[in-house]
């Protein structure tokens, strides 16, 4: 196995809203990383990309969209993905590229542009939940974070104030980070007094939504030693993905992170992490998550190790023995999801090579760990990195970097720059399948149903037709279970799925409830009702409140909510065998779904130039020195040389009337596949003396003749709303 | 370190799969693959799922991958690429020496997506290429460029359809086997001139699971291992204005790497069967050009009927071809069987990409 080193890093500023397109953000990070590594793109053998949901940037197959910006043009290029854990999976996937011996170098790029997503990027999280058993409850990520935080507080005894101190520390650390979005001096009181979103989570407990990109260069040992005086090596990697049935685990301790850490430590030869690791960069999208993840990174389910470190001030960057998130973390630097994880890897690289400038940990650091987390409280990704004895302070571009040295153009209002709106109409009808058909049939009849794995005695709710934990054993026995249970954790929510505040001071109480007869590790999430929120407690006994039979449709919403059981419970719990529903053409049903998001995309730096020109009846290209040619449409980077360009300064005027049809098609269907009343002609048009072309519609009279080589002119448009307004006419 | 195919499993393929959830469909394919590989779940070190957000209707779709593969709490990640990209990634994983057995999975529940064209359109750049018309427009541009730049005629494109749909009649898992004449294809309803509705496949539901492992494990467990001797992947320009729409640069890059690893100098002479993406019929020809196998006899290209015959399975497309190649190499291809000792599988991500991957499979481990 080849040893793998990090030999360069680059990043943009992390900002709430960037004018730059997704690809332009990535390209700026890539250029910096290549410069830092002392390489040009030709020395890169492969590119791997990490980016989280397509729903943020608002482009399906987002990795394909990002190829040019990531430097992947005409290269082996591959995107990997584990939700929020992607950013630390990225160097792991890059490590595979090099450690396997297949490639000498690998450029690892991460990007997230969350700002195009409306009504709020958090709305993208509605569709991460199971569409049958959870989405109807209109959950969002804040809710399950809050459920987890409440559970952590219950099990490990942390107070809200103690947790808030993490947010304070990370945001303070971020003041010294050049990319930081939210570096500031706050107090615990500031966090405690910030808007309560979903108890116990308050606004300042949470990292922001962000746009940004980070890139690093990985190489084998030979190249690393040639390029860098003191390379930083990836010593160990680990990643583990837990079940999607997130209510089946105790949310207090992330076993999957601990398992990933164990893998990474084993590879790195670390057998006592608290003694052998000098820098800790746990994922901190919420402040409690830092503690939650540190318990797992320290491999201590009792939580005593982390409690002791926390109480003794060990996590302080300047004075602590176990500095945590010296970068400022997601809470301070910002959280463009995948880019955040790689920012943490970059921080280990800076710290371990002595390039961290004002953030440099004052004592000698030889080894660090970075971790990310994501999905449905489900995935842990861990990387251990080590130096061989870097100089304590190594002056480099990074050690004196300021915000002005980083790319990304922050904007406040998308409507103040050229932008394109789109509302994708994505509709589905999901086959419920065998097990859930029986479950939904039970709900319609006012029953909670489970299925029993006889080999392990595990009663599963919702039922499965196979046992996911033991060799996919078939499961054939179904039962009606009691509709009572015990609250394992809860949150008092003031927000909707799209992060808007609930009207009229309303509070939704979401809880994970361990259903009687299905065991403590077999919960389901639902609403609590008929209870004063302040009386809700972990351990509370509850019972389902069903809609009247005539209103039930076979949905999780057939249960209005669960309500506290008042008085003494009587009788024995009834667990009754039932015959599962036979699947036939009448019983096989499907559940309708959709993606409830709309988008507003900035045109990007280059697109802005194109559309502004078009509105003025002009066309320009961008001169690219590396290829000594003019690129069309305008570009802010040359995708072959990965040189950054300025579409204004490098503009070259072109004659909009000098176009020639390169290729064309006549389209007979609309965007949904319905027949168009009038077929549309789309043309690809070249302009002499340039590299590239422009795609647009062709306006031509019925019967007009055209084809490849036909001259056309680009029409001036007053109002530019997107590609449909790019119109060519026959000359 | 040598990497081998230990086992393969399919579930489907069919235009619909009502009454079966995606989880149940994948679990079925997984059980078949594990049985074929002669392994139990506890022997699996990790898994790669190959899928893309929103095809499954989920954001963060990778959440829903481990359970039905039996790999809960194991090293699992998702590759949003063609199935063959997942194969390439899994091979690297094993070659690090840290993993012995890795599973690759892909599936399609295309019948559950009511707005497939809109979903494809959502993959286009919103600022420059997301027109208010069918996203198949790019196939029209591409086919037109290909025919202009090459010596092929539109009848050659139609011939691909005729061949693959007929081949699928002999493939028991292919739902779209049928007999057409070239005129049927050319005269079919026009979607995006010159692309008619018969020039691209209808969709299908189905799941594909492949078990990979070291050669040593393969010899120990597998009923009939097949050996991977080369992998490669590559991407052309994602900026459509500056892409050459007449050729597949992504395939050229992928093939160069795979040929080098496998020691292939003359693909037509060295490879006995080619499985290449025909997601649009002209792409079969374009990919053969890029593979430098333009002169491969038609009877050894997509003997299973290709995507046109088995249906478009989204990310699982390359998986369907991969399994068909394994069956050929094992001599288990039934009525489609050819004399095959070495097969090439090529996958394409589909529009609007030129992202492609290639794998070279051998019936026996060969010295280079």
mmCIF file of N, CA and C in Angstrom, chain A residues 1 53-55 58 60 64-65 68 74-76 79 81 83 93 102 127-131 239-244 375 378 422 425 427-431 433-435 465 468 471-472 601 611 632 639 663 665-666 668-669 671-672 693 708 724, chain B residues 21 24 31 41 52-54 56-60 62-64 67 73-75 78 80 89 92-93 96 109 112 114-115 117-118 121-123 125 127 130-132 134 137 141 144-145 189 191-193 231 233 235 237-238 241-242 253 261 349 355:
data_model
loop_
_atom_site.group_PDB
_atom_site.id
_atom_site.type_symbol
_atom_site.label_atom_id
_atom_site.label_comp_id
_atom_site.label_asym_id
_atom_site.label_seq_id
_atom_site.Cartn_x
_atom_site.Cartn_y
_atom_site.Cartn_z
ATOM 1 N N UNK A 1 0.840 -1.202 0.000
ATOM 2 C CA UNK A 1 0.000 0.000 0.000
ATOM 3 C C UNK A 1 0.877 1.256 0.000
ATOM 4 N N UNK A 53 -26.141 16.852 -0.876
ATOM 5 C CA UNK A 53 -27.321 16.591 -1.723
ATOM 6 C C UNK A 53 -27.392 17.459 -2.973
ATOM 7 N N UNK A 54 -27.872 16.849 -4.045
ATOM 8 C CA UNK A 54 -28.160 17.588 -5.273
ATOM 9 C C UNK A 54 -29.139 18.731 -4.983
ATOM 10 N N UNK A 55 -29.968 18.516 -3.956
ATOM 11 C CA UNK A 55 -31.045 19.467 -3.666
ATOM 12 C C UNK A 55 -30.527 20.823 -3.188
ATOM 13 N N UNK A 58 -29.144 22.523 -6.362
ATOM 14 C CA UNK A 58 -30.276 22.528 -7.277
ATOM 15 C C UNK A 58 -29.909 22.024 -8.655
ATOM 16 N N UNK A 60 -29.435 18.208 -10.414
ATOM 17 C CA UNK A 60 -29.379 16.754 -10.360
ATOM 18 C C UNK A 60 -28.061 16.295 -10.995
ATOM 19 N N UNK A 64 -21.553 15.718 -11.926
ATOM 20 C CA UNK A 64 -21.277 15.886 -13.357
ATOM 21 C C UNK A 64 -21.206 17.370 -13.710
ATOM 22 N N UNK A 65 -22.076 18.121 -13.100
ATOM 23 C CA UNK A 65 -22.125 19.567 -13.320
ATOM 24 C C UNK A 65 -20.812 20.228 -12.885
ATOM 25 N N UNK A 68 -15.966 20.485 -14.653
ATOM 26 C CA UNK A 68 -15.059 21.515 -15.154
ATOM 27 C C UNK A 68 -14.452 22.305 -13.999
ATOM 28 N N UNK A 74 -11.415 15.853 -18.957
ATOM 29 C CA UNK A 74 -10.523 14.893 -19.609
ATOM 30 C C UNK A 74 -9.640 14.142 -18.616
ATOM 31 N N UNK A 75 -10.210 13.879 -17.454
ATOM 32 C CA UNK A 75 -9.456 13.112 -16.459
ATOM 33 C C UNK A 75 -10.341 12.022 -15.872
ATOM 34 N N UNK A 76 -9.697 11.025 -15.237
ATOM 35 C CA UNK A 76 -10.485 10.120 -14.401
ATOM 36 C C UNK A 76 -11.104 10.947 -13.273
ATOM 37 N N UNK A 79 -17.301 11.072 -8.324
ATOM 38 C CA UNK A 79 -17.886 11.689 -7.136
ATOM 39 C C UNK A 79 -18.263 10.597 -6.143
ATOM 40 N N UNK A 81 -20.062 10.033 -1.975
ATOM 41 C CA UNK A 81 -21.143 10.684 -1.265
ATOM 42 C C UNK A 81 -21.545 9.908 -0.028
ATOM 43 N N UNK A 83 -23.678 11.868 2.469
ATOM 44 C CA UNK A 83 -24.413 12.948 3.131
ATOM 45 C C UNK A 83 -23.462 13.933 3.795
ATOM 46 N N UNK A 93 -11.628 8.757 -0.035
ATOM 47 C CA UNK A 93 -11.745 8.256 -1.407
ATOM 48 C C UNK A 93 -10.497 8.641 -2.198
ATOM 49 N N UNK A 102 -3.012 2.992 -8.072
ATOM 50 C CA UNK A 102 -3.556 3.251 -9.408
ATOM 51 C C UNK A 102 -3.157 4.646 -9.892
ATOM 52 N N UNK A 127 -36.941 15.618 2.564
ATOM 53 C CA UNK A 127 -36.958 14.383 1.773
ATOM 54 C C UNK A 127 -35.778 13.460 2.095
ATOM 55 N N UNK A 128 -35.132 13.687 3.240
ATOM 56 C CA UNK A 128 -34.142 12.687 3.672
ATOM 57 C C UNK A 128 -34.823 11.619 4.532
ATOM 58 N N UNK A 129 -36.041 11.901 4.975
ATOM 59 C CA UNK A 129 -36.723 10.970 5.875
ATOM 60 C C UNK A 129 -37.498 9.921 5.087
ATOM 61 N N UNK A 130 -37.748 8.791 5.741
ATOM 62 C CA UNK A 130 -38.501 7.728 5.090
ATOM 63 C C UNK A 130 -39.840 8.281 4.611
ATOM 64 N N UNK A 131 -40.129 8.054 3.336
ATOM 65 C CA UNK A 131 -41.280 8.733 2.749
ATOM 66 C C UNK A 131 -42.615 8.231 3.287
ATOM 67 N N UNK A 239 -14.567 4.607 7.973
ATOM 68 C CA UNK A 239 -15.904 5.127 7.673
ATOM 69 C C UNK A 239 -16.901 4.006 7.895
ATOM 70 N N UNK A 240 -17.971 4.327 8.545
ATOM 71 C CA UNK A 240 -18.996 3.321 8.843
ATOM 72 C C UNK A 240 -20.382 3.945 8.658
ATOM 73 N N UNK A 241 -21.288 3.152 8.123
ATOM 74 C CA UNK A 241 -22.650 3.612 7.872
ATOM 75 C C UNK A 241 -23.622 2.715 8.623
ATOM 76 N N UNK A 242 -24.387 3.319 9.494
ATOM 77 C CA UNK A 242 -25.341 2.567 10.313
ATOM 78 C C UNK A 242 -26.672 2.431 9.563
ATOM 79 N N UNK A 243 -27.602 1.738 10.185
ATOM 80 C CA UNK A 243 -28.914 1.509 9.570
ATOM 81 C C UNK A 243 -29.660 2.818 9.327
ATOM 82 N N UNK A 244 -30.550 2.795 8.325
ATOM 83 C CA UNK A 244 -31.407 3.949 8.085
ATOM 84 C C UNK A 244 -32.543 4.023 9.112
ATOM 85 N N UNK A 375 -26.035 11.904 7.154
ATOM 86 C CA UNK A 375 -27.195 11.058 6.883
ATOM 87 C C UNK A 375 -28.183 11.152 8.048
ATOM 88 N N UNK A 378 -26.117 8.757 11.265
ATOM 89 C CA UNK A 378 -25.890 7.423 10.728
ATOM 90 C C UNK A 378 -24.475 7.134 10.268
ATOM 91 N N UNK A 422 -36.037 28.559 -11.251
ATOM 92 C CA UNK A 422 -36.588 27.329 -11.797
ATOM 93 C C UNK A 422 -37.357 26.600 -10.692
ATOM 94 N N UNK A 425 -40.535 20.231 -11.341
ATOM 95 C CA UNK A 425 -41.759 19.534 -10.949
ATOM 96 C C UNK A 425 -41.437 18.045 -10.880
ATOM 97 N N UNK A 427 -42.149 14.519 -9.448
ATOM 98 C CA UNK A 427 -43.244 13.775 -8.816
ATOM 99 C C UNK A 427 -42.962 12.274 -8.865
ATOM 100 N N UNK A 428 -43.450 11.601 -7.842
ATOM 101 C CA UNK A 428 -43.168 10.173 -7.691
ATOM 102 C C UNK A 428 -44.415 9.434 -7.209
ATOM 103 N N UNK A 429 -44.388 8.141 -7.359
ATOM 104 C CA UNK A 429 -45.392 7.264 -6.772
ATOM 105 C C UNK A 429 -44.636 6.018 -6.324
ATOM 106 N N UNK A 430 -44.428 5.904 -5.019
ATOM 107 C CA UNK A 430 -43.496 4.897 -4.507
ATOM 108 C C UNK A 430 -44.192 3.603 -4.135
ATOM 109 N N UNK A 431 -43.709 2.477 -4.674
ATOM 110 C CA UNK A 431 -44.244 1.171 -4.295
ATOM 111 C C UNK A 431 -43.954 0.924 -2.814
ATOM 112 N N UNK A 433 -44.311 -1.870 -1.140
ATOM 113 C CA UNK A 433 -43.657 -3.150 -0.885
ATOM 114 C C UNK A 433 -44.444 -3.999 0.101
ATOM 115 N N UNK A 434 -43.945 -5.193 0.311
ATOM 116 C CA UNK A 434 -44.672 -6.207 1.086
ATOM 117 C C UNK A 434 -44.812 -5.811 2.557
ATOM 118 N N UNK A 435 -43.686 -5.537 3.217
ATOM 119 C CA UNK A 435 -43.725 -5.326 4.662
ATOM 120 C C UNK A 435 -44.517 -4.070 5.024
ATOM 121 N N UNK A 465 -39.310 -7.243 5.778
ATOM 122 C CA UNK A 465 -39.467 -8.601 5.265
ATOM 123 C C UNK A 465 -38.133 -9.338 5.284
ATOM 124 N N UNK A 468 -32.240 -6.940 8.769
ATOM 125 C CA UNK A 468 -31.091 -6.206 8.244
ATOM 126 C C UNK A 468 -29.818 -6.427 9.051
ATOM 127 N N UNK A 471 -27.648 -11.331 8.293
ATOM 128 C CA UNK A 471 -27.590 -12.136 7.079
ATOM 129 C C UNK A 471 -28.828 -12.025 6.206
ATOM 130 N N UNK A 472 -29.583 -10.932 6.337
ATOM 131 C CA UNK A 472 -30.785 -10.720 5.511
ATOM 132 C C UNK A 472 -31.784 -11.869 5.641
ATOM 133 N N UNK A 601 -30.948 30.653 -9.103
ATOM 134 C CA UNK A 601 -29.511 30.477 -9.328
ATOM 135 C C UNK A 601 -28.892 31.799 -9.746
ATOM 136 N N UNK A 611 -24.965 37.465 -19.693
ATOM 137 C CA UNK A 611 -26.351 37.971 -19.734
ATOM 138 C C UNK A 611 -26.402 39.498 -19.771
ATOM 139 N N UNK A 632 -15.755 30.956 -25.425
ATOM 140 C CA UNK A 632 -17.162 31.334 -25.510
ATOM 141 C C UNK A 632 -17.982 30.195 -24.923
ATOM 142 N N UNK A 639 -11.047 25.649 -18.155
ATOM 143 C CA UNK A 639 -11.233 24.312 -17.573
ATOM 144 C C UNK A 639 -10.125 23.331 -17.930
ATOM 145 N N UNK A 663 -24.567 22.721 -34.905
ATOM 146 C CA UNK A 663 -25.441 21.557 -34.828
ATOM 147 C C UNK A 663 -26.824 22.047 -34.420
ATOM 148 N N UNK A 665 -31.182 20.722 -33.438
ATOM 149 C CA UNK A 665 -32.197 19.681 -33.268
ATOM 150 C C UNK A 665 -33.564 20.353 -33.254
ATOM 151 N N UNK A 666 -34.562 19.595 -33.633
ATOM 152 C CA UNK A 666 -35.935 20.092 -33.549
ATOM 153 C C UNK A 666 -36.651 19.239 -32.512
ATOM 154 N N UNK A 668 -39.751 17.988 -30.143
ATOM 155 C CA UNK A 668 -41.200 17.828 -30.276
ATOM 156 C C UNK A 668 -41.899 17.632 -28.933
ATOM 157 N N UNK A 669 -41.134 17.597 -27.853
ATOM 158 C CA UNK A 669 -41.745 17.358 -26.538
ATOM 159 C C UNK A 669 -41.316 18.444 -25.565
ATOM 160 N N UNK A 671 -40.757 19.805 -21.418
ATOM 161 C CA UNK A 671 -39.844 19.341 -20.365
ATOM 162 C C UNK A 671 -40.395 18.144 -19.595
ATOM 163 N N UNK A 672 -41.696 17.927 -19.652
ATOM 164 C CA UNK A 672 -42.295 16.769 -18.982
ATOM 165 C C UNK A 672 -42.559 15.613 -19.938
ATOM 166 N N UNK A 693 -18.994 27.745 -28.043
ATOM 167 C CA UNK A 693 -20.213 27.967 -28.820
ATOM 168 C C UNK A 693 -21.254 28.546 -27.875
ATOM 169 N N UNK A 708 -26.402 22.839 -40.658
ATOM 170 C CA UNK A 708 -25.039 23.123 -40.225
ATOM 171 C C UNK A 708 -24.403 24.082 -41.223
ATOM 172 N N UNK A 724 -33.853 30.143 -22.290
ATOM 173 C CA UNK A 724 -34.893 30.293 -23.308
ATOM 174 C C UNK A 724 -34.882 31.676 -23.940
ATOM 175 N N UNK B 21 -40.955 -3.227 -2.673
ATOM 176 C CA UNK B 21 -40.254 -1.976 -2.380
ATOM 177 C C UNK B 21 -38.832 -2.052 -2.928
ATOM 178 N N UNK B 24 -36.802 -4.307 -0.796
ATOM 179 C CA UNK B 24 -37.036 -5.742 -0.990
ATOM 180 C C UNK B 24 -36.407 -6.213 -2.296
ATOM 181 N N UNK B 31 -29.146 -11.275 -1.968
ATOM 182 C CA UNK B 31 -29.120 -12.680 -1.535
ATOM 183 C C UNK B 31 -28.659 -13.585 -2.685
ATOM 184 N N UNK B 41 -22.873 -12.933 4.825
ATOM 185 C CA UNK B 41 -22.803 -11.481 5.014
ATOM 186 C C UNK B 41 -21.611 -11.090 5.893
ATOM 187 N N UNK B 52 -27.876 8.032 -7.364
ATOM 188 C CA UNK B 52 -27.886 9.488 -7.390
ATOM 189 C C UNK B 52 -29.115 9.966 -6.623
ATOM 190 N N UNK B 53 -28.950 11.049 -5.906
ATOM 191 C CA UNK B 53 -30.089 11.673 -5.250
ATOM 192 C C UNK B 53 -31.223 11.893 -6.237
ATOM 193 N N UNK B 54 -32.428 11.851 -5.736
ATOM 194 C CA UNK B 54 -33.651 12.218 -6.460
ATOM 195 C C UNK B 54 -34.126 11.142 -7.443
ATOM 196 N N UNK B 56 -34.003 8.174 -6.530
ATOM 197 C CA UNK B 56 -34.707 7.411 -5.503
ATOM 198 C C UNK B 56 -35.781 8.248 -4.827
ATOM 199 N N UNK B 57 -35.884 9.521 -5.200
ATOM 200 C CA UNK B 57 -36.862 10.393 -4.553
ATOM 201 C C UNK B 57 -36.369 10.951 -3.240
ATOM 202 N N UNK B 58 -35.209 10.527 -2.811
ATOM 203 C CA UNK B 58 -34.634 11.033 -1.572
ATOM 204 C C UNK B 58 -33.538 12.043 -1.867
ATOM 205 N N UNK B 59 -33.425 13.024 -0.968
ATOM 206 C CA UNK B 59 -32.171 13.734 -0.852
ATOM 207 C C UNK B 59 -31.319 12.891 0.088
ATOM 208 N N UNK B 60 -30.013 12.922 -0.112
ATOM 209 C CA UNK B 60 -29.107 12.110 0.711
ATOM 210 C C UNK B 60 -29.515 10.636 0.621
ATOM 211 N N UNK B 62 -28.015 8.058 -0.004
ATOM 212 C CA UNK B 62 -27.128 6.998 0.485
ATOM 213 C C UNK B 62 -27.543 6.482 1.854
ATOM 214 N N UNK B 63 -28.398 7.237 2.546
ATOM 215 C CA UNK B 63 -28.890 6.765 3.850
ATOM 216 C C UNK B 63 -29.537 5.393 3.743
ATOM 217 N N UNK B 64 -30.204 5.180 2.628
ATOM 218 C CA UNK B 64 -31.063 4.007 2.517
ATOM 219 C C UNK B 64 -30.369 2.846 1.806
ATOM 220 N N UNK B 67 -29.093 -1.334 4.757
ATOM 221 C CA UNK B 67 -29.946 -2.362 5.360
ATOM 222 C C UNK B 67 -30.184 -3.542 4.437
ATOM 223 N N UNK B 73 -23.567 -0.758 9.588
ATOM 224 C CA UNK B 73 -22.402 -0.380 10.409
ATOM 225 C C UNK B 73 -21.077 -0.855 9.810
ATOM 226 N N UNK B 74 -21.081 -1.192 8.531
ATOM 227 C CA UNK B 74 -19.819 -1.524 7.854
ATOM 228 C C UNK B 74 -19.381 -0.326 7.012
ATOM 229 N N UNK B 75 -18.163 -0.378 6.475
ATOM 230 C CA UNK B 75 -17.725 0.717 5.592
ATOM 231 C C UNK B 75 -18.548 0.722 4.292
ATOM 232 N N UNK B 78 -21.379 5.863 -1.219
ATOM 233 C CA UNK B 78 -22.144 5.907 -2.464
ATOM 234 C C UNK B 78 -21.337 6.615 -3.542
ATOM 235 N N UNK B 80 -22.159 8.421 -6.971
ATOM 236 C CA UNK B 80 -23.151 8.838 -7.965
ATOM 237 C C UNK B 80 -22.508 8.800 -9.351
ATOM 238 N N UNK B 89 -14.204 2.044 -8.194
ATOM 239 C CA UNK B 89 -13.911 2.478 -6.831
ATOM 240 C C UNK B 89 -13.687 1.278 -5.914
ATOM 241 N N UNK B 92 -10.265 -0.258 -6.409
ATOM 242 C CA UNK B 92 -9.216 0.515 -5.714
ATOM 243 C C UNK B 92 -9.209 0.184 -4.232
ATOM 244 N N UNK B 93 -10.426 0.112 -3.672
ATOM 245 C CA UNK B 93 -10.569 -0.164 -2.247
ATOM 246 C C UNK B 93 -9.867 -1.471 -1.881
ATOM 247 N N UNK B 96 -6.042 -1.384 -1.929
ATOM 248 C CA UNK B 96 -5.297 -0.759 -0.823
ATOM 249 C C UNK B 96 -4.799 -1.808 0.162
ATOM 250 N N UNK B 109 -35.829 2.173 -9.734
ATOM 251 C CA UNK B 109 -37.292 2.079 -9.561
ATOM 252 C C UNK B 109 -37.897 3.135 -10.479
ATOM 253 N N UNK B 112 -41.436 4.335 -10.608
ATOM 254 C CA UNK B 112 -41.982 5.170 -9.531
ATOM 255 C C UNK B 112 -41.751 6.659 -9.777
ATOM 256 N N UNK B 114 -42.546 9.769 -11.839
ATOM 257 C CA UNK B 114 -43.595 10.187 -12.767
ATOM 258 C C UNK B 114 -43.129 11.312 -13.681
ATOM 259 N N UNK B 115 -41.965 11.878 -13.395
ATOM 260 C CA UNK B 115 -41.498 13.026 -14.180
ATOM 261 C C UNK B 115 -40.033 12.821 -14.553
ATOM 262 N N UNK B 117 -38.422 12.986 -17.469
ATOM 263 C CA UNK B 117 -37.791 13.988 -18.322
ATOM 264 C C UNK B 117 -37.454 15.247 -17.523
ATOM 265 N N UNK B 118 -38.358 15.602 -16.635
ATOM 266 C CA UNK B 118 -38.114 16.787 -15.798
ATOM 267 C C UNK B 118 -36.897 16.546 -14.891
ATOM 268 N N UNK B 121 -33.878 16.906 -17.041
ATOM 269 C CA UNK B 121 -33.668 18.331 -17.318
ATOM 270 C C UNK B 121 -33.019 19.030 -16.122
ATOM 271 N N UNK B 122 -33.355 18.578 -14.932
ATOM 272 C CA UNK B 122 -32.812 19.161 -13.692
ATOM 273 C C UNK B 122 -31.303 18.920 -13.583
ATOM 274 N N UNK B 123 -30.777 18.010 -14.392
ATOM 275 C CA UNK B 123 -29.332 17.755 -14.385
ATOM 276 C C UNK B 123 -28.576 18.728 -15.285
ATOM 277 N N UNK B 125 -27.297 22.448 -16.728
ATOM 278 C CA UNK B 125 -26.908 23.731 -16.144
ATOM 279 C C UNK B 125 -28.096 24.695 -16.234
ATOM 280 N N UNK B 127 -28.278 27.870 -15.938
ATOM 281 C CA UNK B 127 -28.025 29.200 -16.499
ATOM 282 C C UNK B 127 -27.887 29.148 -18.021
ATOM 283 N N UNK B 130 -30.765 24.786 -19.474
ATOM 284 C CA UNK B 130 -32.048 24.228 -19.021
ATOM 285 C C UNK B 130 -33.172 24.931 -19.785
ATOM 286 N N UNK B 131 -33.402 24.459 -21.006
ATOM 287 C CA UNK B 131 -34.460 25.046 -21.832
ATOM 288 C C UNK B 131 -35.823 24.502 -21.401
ATOM 289 N N UNK B 132 -36.864 25.178 -21.833
ATOM 290 C CA UNK B 132 -38.218 24.731 -21.501
ATOM 291 C C UNK B 132 -38.721 23.644 -22.421
ATOM 292 N N UNK B 134 -37.910 19.316 -23.923
ATOM 293 C CA UNK B 134 -37.390 18.014 -23.516
ATOM 294 C C UNK B 134 -35.860 18.021 -23.444
ATOM 295 N N UNK B 137 -33.174 17.065 -26.132
ATOM 296 C CA UNK B 137 -32.650 17.943 -27.180
ATOM 297 C C UNK B 137 -31.148 17.748 -27.341
ATOM 298 N N UNK B 141 -28.757 17.120 -30.682
ATOM 299 C CA UNK B 141 -27.542 17.866 -31.039
ATOM 300 C C UNK B 141 -26.377 16.894 -31.225
ATOM 301 N N UNK B 144 -26.721 14.444 -34.226
ATOM 302 C CA UNK B 144 -26.518 15.216 -35.454
ATOM 303 C C UNK B 144 -25.005 15.474 -35.666
ATOM 304 N N UNK B 145 -24.327 15.874 -34.609
ATOM 305 C CA UNK B 145 -22.885 16.137 -34.716
ATOM 306 C C UNK B 145 -22.134 14.861 -35.067
ATOM 307 N N UNK B 189 -42.086 7.964 -34.059
ATOM 308 C CA UNK B 189 -42.381 9.346 -33.660
ATOM 309 C C UNK B 189 -41.082 10.090 -33.319
ATOM 310 N N UNK B 191 -38.731 12.633 -31.486
ATOM 311 C CA UNK B 191 -38.662 13.285 -30.166
ATOM 312 C C UNK B 191 -37.791 14.526 -30.257
ATOM 313 N N UNK B 192 -36.593 14.363 -30.765
ATOM 314 C CA UNK B 192 -35.673 15.503 -30.933
ATOM 315 C C UNK B 192 -34.845 15.175 -32.177
ATOM 316 N N UNK B 193 -35.308 15.658 -33.298
ATOM 317 C CA UNK B 193 -34.706 15.315 -34.591
ATOM 318 C C UNK B 193 -33.183 15.304 -34.510
ATOM 319 N N UNK B 231 -9.393 -1.523 -15.182
ATOM 320 C CA UNK B 231 -10.506 -0.585 -14.998
ATOM 321 C C UNK B 231 -10.029 0.802 -15.388
ATOM 322 N N UNK B 233 -11.794 5.097 -15.914
ATOM 323 C CA UNK B 233 -12.953 5.977 -16.042
ATOM 324 C C UNK B 233 -12.447 7.354 -16.452
ATOM 325 N N UNK B 235 -13.882 11.565 -17.886
ATOM 326 C CA UNK B 235 -14.965 12.502 -18.171
ATOM 327 C C UNK B 235 -14.531 13.490 -19.231
ATOM 328 N N UNK B 237 -15.616 17.148 -21.309
ATOM 329 C CA UNK B 237 -15.887 18.477 -20.791
ATOM 330 C C UNK B 237 -17.346 18.601 -20.364
ATOM 331 N N UNK B 238 -17.575 19.089 -19.142
ATOM 332 C CA UNK B 238 -18.956 19.285 -18.693
ATOM 333 C C UNK B 238 -19.521 20.610 -19.190
ATOM 334 N N UNK B 241 -20.748 23.811 -24.260
ATOM 335 C CA UNK B 241 -20.358 24.675 -25.375
ATOM 336 C C UNK B 241 -18.977 24.323 -25.907
ATOM 337 N N UNK B 242 -18.157 23.700 -25.049
ATOM 338 C CA UNK B 242 -16.786 23.402 -25.468
ATOM 339 C C UNK B 242 -16.518 21.897 -25.493
ATOM 340 N N UNK B 253 -10.561 8.094 -22.492
ATOM 341 C CA UNK B 253 -9.689 8.133 -21.305
ATOM 342 C C UNK B 253 -9.839 6.843 -20.505
ATOM 343 N N UNK B 261 -3.772 -1.352 -18.184
ATOM 344 C CA UNK B 261 -3.723 -2.288 -17.052
ATOM 345 C C UNK B 261 -3.837 -3.735 -17.521
ATOM 346 N N UNK B 349 -22.676 7.533 -18.159
ATOM 347 C CA UNK B 349 -23.590 8.126 -17.177
ATOM 348 C C UNK B 349 -24.881 8.639 -17.802
ATOM 349 N N UNK B 355 -19.342 11.176 -19.062
ATOM 350 C CA UNK B 355 -18.603 10.452 -18.032
ATOM 351 C C UNK B 355 -18.799 8.960 -18.260
#
